[in-house]
């Protein structure tokens, strides 16, 4: 037997095993195989994982207390990280000191690098005290600079001298969690009402569909503004945070409810549902164990596309001053400092939270597109 014949006989079983595995694989496994081919969605998934890790370890990653003012350093521009000094000597990562100057004509305060002072960057240093995950008191931070009076401002400071990088990291916790919590509530409402409408039908279906049409017929921004304006100004920020998520959930359930209703009306008379009914299964068991799992792939894709809508809703409300308010820190609240052209002209780095929002929204949208393509049962 020739070498070519031997190689063919060796390859054919491997190909056959691969083809057979695609026939016997579970739906989620097939979905993952198709998703891995979507490179942009994979990169987006990595970006989203990094963002949520940053939110989870915000206190450790932020070098300073996000609420701490420094009246000597208002509107400090972002500092550059250097490795070589002016004479070409390798110093490791460091930033130069700050030199304050005031314009004699406009009395505007400005800052320049003081090349005579080198502030070396150190990792795993002690700094401002915080509670890790809310209950572990510690002073350990990922990085900082030598000397208690020296500072490092990677993204600059705001008008009160607060470190923008620290505030951006802490703001990720609120903004990203609003998306998750809001989507959770909206999906609970949407799946519940959609299941009732598709399974029961009749008057229940008519009432739920008219409710969905009423909510969808109202313009989104005015509806957000009206509901958010009804919240008293003197309420606790945490309570306002929870109510904002509820408001976003009350608006975002309609699309999912209509899709679930249509899916249930399509499959409620199929053989596997009728078999479950004849076997004596309750309606709750039929819905939770047979009907809802049949649309798992769609739900996963819909979640990834609904989260950015929630994030944009919170950002819009907070930017307009009708959502979350200080002292709560979110990306929308941070953008309030960039509401006028004068602030943008003097400190364009105040728009950095907007860049973070754009990156997050694009990552979720690309991830949603990849999941939607992977969840398509007709996709090869």
Short mmCIF file of C-alpha atoms in Angstrom, two decimals:
data_model
loop_
_atom_site.label_atom_id
_atom_site.label_comp_id
_atom_site.label_asym_id
_atom_site.label_seq_id
_atom_site.Cartn_x
_atom_site.Cartn_y
_atom_site.Cartn_z
CA UNK A 1 0.00 0.00 0.00
CA UNK A 2 1.39 3.40 -1.00
CA UNK A 3 2.10 6.27 1.40
CA UNK A 4 -0.65 8.37 -0.23
CA UNK A 5 -3.23 5.67 0.43
CA UNK A 6 -2.12 5.42 4.06
CA UNK A 7 -2.38 9.19 4.51
CA UNK A 8 -5.89 9.22 3.02
CA UNK A 9 -7.05 6.45 5.32
CA UNK A 10 -5.59 8.38 8.27
CA UNK A 11 -7.33 11.63 7.38
CA UNK A 12 -10.76 10.26 6.51
CA UNK A 13 -11.63 9.05 10.05
CA UNK A 14 -10.64 12.44 11.49
CA UNK A 15 -12.86 14.24 9.01
CA UNK A 16 -15.67 11.81 9.70
CA UNK A 17 -15.33 12.29 13.47
CA UNK A 18 -15.43 16.08 13.04
CA UNK A 19 -18.56 15.91 10.89
CA UNK A 20 -20.24 13.51 13.31
CA UNK A 21 -19.38 15.78 16.25
CA UNK A 22 -21.18 18.66 14.55
CA UNK A 23 -24.30 16.50 14.28
CA UNK A 24 -24.21 15.37 17.92
CA UNK A 25 -23.04 18.64 19.52
CA UNK A 26 -25.40 20.59 21.75
CA UNK A 27 -26.93 23.85 20.42
CA UNK A 28 -24.77 26.01 22.71
CA UNK A 29 -21.65 24.19 21.51
CA UNK A 30 -22.59 24.79 17.88
CA UNK A 31 -23.28 28.42 18.75
CA UNK A 32 -19.80 28.77 20.29
CA UNK A 33 -18.12 27.21 17.23
CA UNK A 34 -19.86 29.68 14.93
CA UNK A 35 -19.16 32.58 17.29
CA UNK A 36 -15.41 31.89 17.28
CA UNK A 37 -15.33 32.60 13.55
CA UNK A 38 -16.53 36.17 14.20
CA UNK A 39 -13.17 37.81 15.06
CA UNK A 40 -14.58 41.28 15.77
CA UNK A 41 -17.10 39.81 18.19
CA UNK A 42 -14.31 37.91 19.96
CA UNK A 43 -12.27 41.10 20.39
CA UNK A 44 -15.39 42.88 21.64
CA UNK A 45 -15.97 40.12 24.18
CA UNK A 46 -12.42 40.64 25.44
CA UNK A 47 -12.99 44.41 25.74
CA UNK A 48 -16.20 43.86 27.71
CA UNK A 49 -14.51 41.40 30.06
CA UNK A 50 -11.73 43.95 30.70
CA UNK A 51 -14.29 46.70 31.38
CA UNK A 52 -16.15 44.62 33.95
CA UNK A 53 -12.88 43.57 35.60
CA UNK A 54 -11.98 47.26 35.87
CA UNK A 55 -15.37 47.93 37.46
CA UNK A 56 -14.95 44.99 39.87
CA UNK A 57 -11.48 46.14 41.03
CA UNK A 58 -12.10 49.89 40.81
CA UNK A 59 -10.75 50.72 44.26
CA UNK A 60 -7.52 48.82 43.60
CA UNK A 61 -6.97 50.25 40.10
CA UNK A 62 -7.77 53.88 40.97
CA UNK A 63 -4.70 55.60 42.46
CA UNK A 64 -6.70 58.17 44.46
CA UNK A 65 -9.99 58.73 46.21
CA UNK A 66 -12.42 59.88 43.45
CA UNK A 67 -14.08 62.37 45.83
CA UNK A 68 -10.87 63.94 47.13
CA UNK A 69 -10.38 67.59 46.05
CA UNK A 70 -7.05 69.20 45.37
CA UNK A 71 -7.47 72.97 45.07
CA UNK A 72 -3.86 73.36 43.89
CA UNK A 73 -4.40 71.19 40.79
CA UNK A 74 -7.57 72.24 38.93
CA UNK A 75 -7.75 71.39 35.21
CA UNK A 76 -4.37 69.65 35.10
CA UNK A 77 -3.89 68.17 31.61
CA UNK A 78 -3.10 64.45 31.23
CA UNK A 79 0.50 63.66 32.13
CA UNK A 80 2.76 61.71 29.81
CA UNK A 81 4.61 58.64 31.11
CA UNK A 82 8.34 58.71 30.35
CA UNK A 83 11.11 56.13 30.57
CA UNK A 84 14.15 58.27 29.74
CA UNK A 85 15.11 61.58 31.32
CA UNK A 86 16.17 64.69 29.42
CA UNK A 87 19.80 63.55 29.30
CA UNK A 88 18.82 60.14 27.86
CA UNK A 89 19.27 58.18 31.09
CA UNK A 90 16.86 55.29 31.59
CA UNK A 91 14.79 55.96 34.71
CA UNK A 92 12.00 53.42 34.40
CA UNK A 93 8.38 54.62 34.20
CA UNK A 94 7.98 58.10 35.65
CA UNK A 95 6.17 61.41 35.25
CA UNK A 96 7.63 64.86 35.62
CA UNK A 97 6.52 67.19 38.34
CA UNK A 98 4.02 69.98 37.74
CA UNK A 99 4.89 73.65 37.37
CA UNK A 100 2.07 76.13 38.00
CA UNK A 101 1.82 79.25 35.86
CA UNK A 102 -0.75 82.02 35.67
CA UNK A 103 -1.40 84.07 32.56
CA UNK A 104 -0.95 87.77 33.49
CA UNK A 105 -3.61 88.86 30.96
CA UNK A 106 -6.40 86.35 31.62
CA UNK A 107 -5.36 85.17 35.13
CA UNK A 108 -5.88 81.63 33.87
CA UNK A 109 -3.93 78.95 35.72
CA UNK A 110 -1.93 76.51 33.58
CA UNK A 111 0.44 73.63 34.24
CA UNK A 112 3.64 72.52 32.54
CA UNK A 113 6.10 69.69 33.09
CA UNK A 114 8.90 70.44 35.53
CA UNK A 115 11.76 68.40 34.05
CA UNK A 116 13.87 68.99 37.14
CA UNK A 117 11.55 66.78 39.23
CA UNK A 118 11.16 63.09 38.40
CA UNK A 119 8.31 61.19 40.10
CA UNK A 120 8.92 57.49 39.62
CA UNK A 121 5.89 55.25 39.22
CA UNK A 122 5.67 52.41 41.72
CA UNK A 123 3.33 49.43 41.69
CA UNK A 124 1.37 47.97 44.61
CA UNK A 125 1.74 51.05 46.75
CA UNK A 126 -0.22 52.35 49.73
CA UNK A 127 -2.46 55.34 49.17
CA UNK A 128 -5.94 56.58 50.04
CA UNK A 129 -7.97 54.21 52.18
CA UNK A 130 -10.95 52.42 50.60
CA UNK A 131 -13.11 49.34 51.17
CA UNK A 132 -12.31 46.60 48.69
CA UNK A 133 -15.63 45.22 47.39
CA UNK A 134 -17.34 47.30 50.04
CA UNK A 135 -16.25 45.49 53.19
CA UNK A 136 -12.45 44.92 53.20
CA UNK A 137 -10.60 48.07 54.39
CA UNK A 138 -7.25 48.50 52.65
CA UNK A 139 -4.85 51.12 51.29
CA UNK A 140 -3.26 49.02 48.53
CA UNK A 141 -3.40 50.48 45.00
CA UNK A 142 -2.06 49.13 41.73
CA UNK A 143 0.20 52.11 41.06
CA UNK A 144 1.23 55.50 42.36
CA UNK A 145 4.26 57.79 42.57
CA UNK A 146 6.91 58.34 45.20
CA UNK A 147 6.21 60.98 47.82
CA UNK A 148 2.94 61.81 49.56
CA UNK A 149 2.64 65.24 47.93
CA UNK A 150 3.43 64.07 44.41
CA UNK A 151 0.63 63.08 42.09
CA UNK A 152 0.15 61.25 38.80
CA UNK A 153 -2.77 62.31 36.61
CA UNK A 154 -2.97 59.96 33.63
CA UNK A 155 -6.19 61.54 32.35
CA UNK A 156 -5.89 64.94 34.03
CA UNK A 157 -8.14 66.51 36.65
CA UNK A 158 -11.48 68.32 36.72
CA UNK A 159 -12.27 71.81 37.97
CA UNK A 160 -12.01 70.70 41.60
CA UNK A 161 -8.66 68.96 41.14
CA UNK A 162 -10.12 65.43 41.33
CA UNK A 163 -8.28 62.71 39.43
CA UNK A 164 -10.28 61.94 36.28
CA UNK A 165 -8.82 58.45 35.86
CA UNK A 166 -9.95 57.45 39.36
CA UNK A 167 -13.40 58.90 38.75
CA UNK A 168 -13.65 57.17 35.36
CA UNK A 169 -12.77 53.80 36.92
CA UNK A 170 -15.29 54.26 39.74
CA UNK A 171 -17.91 55.48 37.27
CA UNK A 172 -17.60 52.21 35.34
CA UNK A 173 -19.10 50.37 38.30
CA UNK A 174 -22.33 52.37 38.20
CA UNK A 175 -22.72 52.72 34.43
CA UNK A 176 -22.00 49.08 33.61
CA UNK A 177 -24.09 47.74 36.49
CA UNK A 178 -27.06 49.88 35.44
CA UNK A 179 -26.99 48.10 32.09
CA UNK A 180 -26.96 44.63 33.67
CA UNK A 181 -29.58 45.33 36.33
CA UNK A 182 -31.85 47.20 33.93
CA UNK A 183 -31.66 44.40 31.37
CA UNK A 184 -32.40 41.83 34.07
CA UNK A 185 -35.59 43.61 35.12
CA UNK A 186 -36.70 44.30 31.54
CA UNK A 187 -36.14 40.67 30.54
CA UNK A 188 -38.09 39.38 33.52
CA UNK A 189 -40.99 41.66 32.59
CA UNK A 190 -40.72 40.98 28.84
CA UNK A 191 -40.44 37.19 29.13
CA UNK A 192 -43.27 37.00 31.69
CA UNK A 193 -45.72 39.16 29.74
CA UNK A 194 -44.72 37.68 26.38
CA UNK A 195 -45.17 34.15 27.71
CA UNK A 196 -48.63 34.96 29.08
CA UNK A 197 -49.69 36.62 25.83
CA UNK A 198 -48.46 33.78 23.62
CA UNK A 199 -49.61 30.91 25.82
CA UNK A 200 -53.01 32.14 27.00
CA UNK A 201 -54.01 34.43 24.15
CA UNK A 202 -57.47 36.02 24.01
CA UNK A 203 -58.14 38.99 26.26
CA UNK A 204 -54.79 38.66 28.07
CA UNK A 205 -52.94 38.83 24.76
CA UNK A 206 -54.94 41.88 23.66
CA UNK A 207 -54.28 43.79 26.90
CA UNK A 208 -50.55 43.04 26.89
CA UNK A 209 -50.18 43.99 23.22
CA UNK A 210 -52.02 47.30 23.73
CA UNK A 211 -49.74 48.07 26.70
CA UNK A 212 -46.67 47.38 24.59
CA UNK A 213 -47.96 49.54 21.74
CA UNK A 214 -48.73 52.38 24.16
CA UNK A 215 -45.18 52.34 25.57
CA UNK A 216 -43.62 52.09 22.09
CA UNK A 217 -45.74 54.94 20.74
CA UNK A 218 -44.35 57.45 23.25
CA UNK A 219 -41.02 59.06 22.20
CA UNK A 220 -38.22 57.61 24.31
CA UNK A 221 -36.41 60.78 25.39
CA UNK A 222 -39.54 62.68 26.59
CA UNK A 223 -40.70 59.55 28.40
CA UNK A 224 -37.33 59.24 30.15
CA UNK A 225 -37.38 62.91 31.06
CA UNK A 226 -40.92 62.75 32.42
CA UNK A 227 -40.33 59.69 34.58
CA UNK A 228 -36.94 60.87 35.83
CA UNK A 229 -38.22 64.37 36.61
CA UNK A 230 -40.84 62.81 38.88
CA UNK A 231 -38.09 61.61 41.24
CA UNK A 232 -37.64 64.00 44.20
CA UNK A 233 -34.29 65.79 44.26
CA UNK A 234 -33.72 65.14 47.97
CA UNK A 235 -33.90 61.35 47.70
CA UNK A 236 -30.95 59.16 48.58
CA UNK A 237 -28.62 58.65 45.56
CA UNK A 238 -28.77 54.85 45.96
CA UNK A 239 -32.58 54.93 45.82
CA UNK A 240 -32.42 57.15 42.73
CA UNK A 241 -29.98 54.67 41.17
CA UNK A 242 -32.40 51.78 41.73
CA UNK A 243 -35.38 53.75 40.43
CA UNK A 244 -33.47 54.78 37.29
CA UNK A 245 -32.84 51.11 36.52
CA UNK A 246 -36.53 50.35 37.09
CA UNK A 247 -37.53 53.21 34.77
CA UNK A 248 -35.23 51.90 32.04
CA UNK A 249 -36.65 48.39 32.54
CA UNK A 250 -40.26 49.62 32.28
CA UNK A 251 -39.44 51.11 28.89
CA UNK A 252 -37.25 48.35 27.46
CA UNK A 253 -39.45 45.25 27.85
CA UNK A 254 -41.66 45.68 24.80
CA UNK A 255 -39.42 44.25 22.06
CA UNK A 256 -38.66 41.06 23.96
CA UNK A 257 -42.31 40.58 24.94
CA UNK A 258 -43.43 40.71 21.31
CA UNK A 259 -40.75 38.28 20.18
CA UNK A 260 -41.51 35.81 22.99
CA UNK A 261 -45.23 36.05 22.21
CA UNK A 262 -44.67 35.29 18.54
CA UNK A 263 -42.34 32.39 19.35
CA UNK A 264 -44.80 30.89 21.82
CA UNK A 265 -47.70 31.18 19.40
CA UNK A 266 -45.58 29.37 16.81
CA UNK A 267 -44.49 26.42 18.96
CA UNK A 268 -47.42 25.99 21.37
CA UNK A 269 -49.07 23.44 19.04
CA UNK A 270 -45.88 21.61 18.04
CA UNK A 271 -45.38 17.96 18.86
CA UNK A 272 -42.97 18.33 21.80
CA UNK A 273 -45.32 20.79 23.56
CA UNK A 274 -48.39 18.61 22.94
CA UNK A 275 -46.47 15.58 24.22
CA UNK A 276 -45.62 17.45 27.43
CA UNK A 277 -49.28 18.39 27.90
CA UNK A 278 -50.47 14.81 27.34
CA UNK A 279 -47.92 13.55 29.86
CA UNK A 280 -49.54 15.72 32.51
CA UNK A 281 -46.93 18.50 32.75
CA UNK A 282 -48.12 21.78 34.24
CA UNK A 283 -48.11 24.98 32.21
CA UNK A 284 -45.27 26.33 34.32
CA UNK A 285 -43.12 23.28 33.58
CA UNK A 286 -43.98 23.40 29.87
CA UNK A 287 -42.93 27.04 29.66
CA UNK A 288 -39.76 26.82 31.76
CA UNK A 289 -38.48 23.39 30.66
CA UNK A 290 -39.60 23.18 27.03
CA UNK A 291 -40.69 26.46 25.43
CA UNK A 292 -38.24 29.03 26.86
CA UNK A 293 -35.12 26.83 26.35
CA UNK A 294 -36.01 26.62 22.66
CA UNK A 295 -35.22 30.33 22.31
CA UNK A 296 -32.14 30.48 24.55
CA UNK A 297 -29.87 31.51 21.68
CA UNK A 298 -32.07 34.48 20.81
CA UNK A 299 -32.28 35.60 24.45
CA UNK A 300 -28.47 35.58 24.76
CA UNK A 301 -28.09 37.70 21.64
CA UNK A 302 -30.90 40.06 22.69
CA UNK A 303 -29.29 40.67 26.09
CA UNK A 304 -26.02 41.80 24.51
CA UNK A 305 -27.92 44.23 22.27
CA UNK A 306 -30.19 45.54 25.07
CA UNK A 307 -27.41 46.42 27.54
CA UNK A 308 -26.02 49.32 25.44
CA UNK A 309 -29.52 50.80 25.21
CA UNK A 310 -29.72 50.81 29.00
CA UNK A 311 -26.26 52.39 29.28
CA UNK A 312 -27.20 55.11 26.80
CA UNK A 313 -30.43 55.74 28.68
CA UNK A 314 -28.63 56.21 32.00
CA UNK A 315 -25.97 58.38 30.36
CA UNK A 316 -28.53 60.62 28.68
CA UNK A 317 -30.53 61.12 31.86
CA UNK A 318 -27.45 61.78 34.00
CA UNK A 319 -25.94 64.14 31.41
CA UNK A 320 -29.15 66.20 31.43
CA UNK A 321 -29.17 66.25 35.24
CA UNK A 322 -32.36 64.19 35.52
CA UNK A 323 -30.82 60.80 36.27
CA UNK A 324 -28.07 60.00 38.71
CA UNK A 325 -26.71 63.00 40.56
CA UNK A 326 -23.51 63.72 42.52
CA UNK A 327 -22.10 62.36 44.77
CA UNK A 328 -22.87 59.24 42.69
CA UNK A 329 -20.18 58.79 40.02
CA UNK A 330 -21.18 57.49 36.60
CA UNK A 331 -19.94 58.26 33.11
CA UNK A 332 -23.04 60.33 32.46
CA UNK A 333 -22.44 62.36 35.63
CA UNK A 334 -18.81 62.93 34.59
CA UNK A 335 -19.95 64.27 31.23
CA UNK A 336 -21.91 67.01 32.99
CA UNK A 337 -18.60 68.88 33.35
CA UNK A 338 -18.35 69.03 29.53
CA UNK A 339 -21.76 70.57 28.88
CA UNK A 340 -20.48 73.94 27.70
CA UNK A 341 -17.99 74.91 25.03
CA UNK A 342 -15.83 76.90 27.46
CA UNK A 343 -15.09 73.80 29.53
CA UNK A 344 -14.30 71.78 26.42
CA UNK A 345 -11.99 74.51 25.11
CA UNK A 346 -10.12 74.78 28.42
CA UNK A 347 -10.07 71.08 29.29
CA UNK A 348 -10.89 68.80 26.33
CA UNK A 349 -9.88 65.76 28.40
CA UNK A 350 -13.21 66.08 30.21
CA UNK A 351 -14.73 64.34 27.16
CA UNK A 352 -12.81 61.13 27.90
CA UNK A 353 -15.86 59.53 29.64
CA UNK A 354 -17.69 59.99 26.33
CA UNK A 355 -14.94 58.01 24.59
CA UNK A 356 -15.38 55.24 27.16
CA UNK A 357 -19.12 55.18 26.48
CA UNK A 358 -18.58 54.95 22.71
CA UNK A 359 -16.09 52.09 23.09
CA UNK A 360 -18.46 50.22 25.41
CA UNK A 361 -21.48 50.65 23.13
CA UNK A 362 -19.54 49.53 20.05
CA UNK A 363 -18.17 46.50 21.91
CA UNK A 364 -21.65 45.41 22.99
CA UNK A 365 -23.08 45.98 19.51
CA UNK A 366 -20.32 43.97 17.81
CA UNK A 367 -20.73 41.23 20.40
CA UNK A 368 -24.49 41.22 19.81
CA UNK A 369 -24.01 40.94 16.05
CA UNK A 370 -21.67 37.99 16.52
CA UNK A 371 -24.06 36.24 18.92
CA UNK A 372 -27.01 36.87 16.63
CA UNK A 373 -25.19 35.32 13.68
CA UNK A 374 -24.02 32.40 15.81
CA UNK A 375 -27.54 31.82 17.16
CA UNK A 376 -29.05 31.64 13.66
CA UNK A 377 -30.08 27.97 13.22
CA UNK A 378 -29.72 28.29 9.44
CA UNK A 379 -26.14 29.54 9.68
CA UNK A 380 -23.54 27.04 8.52
#
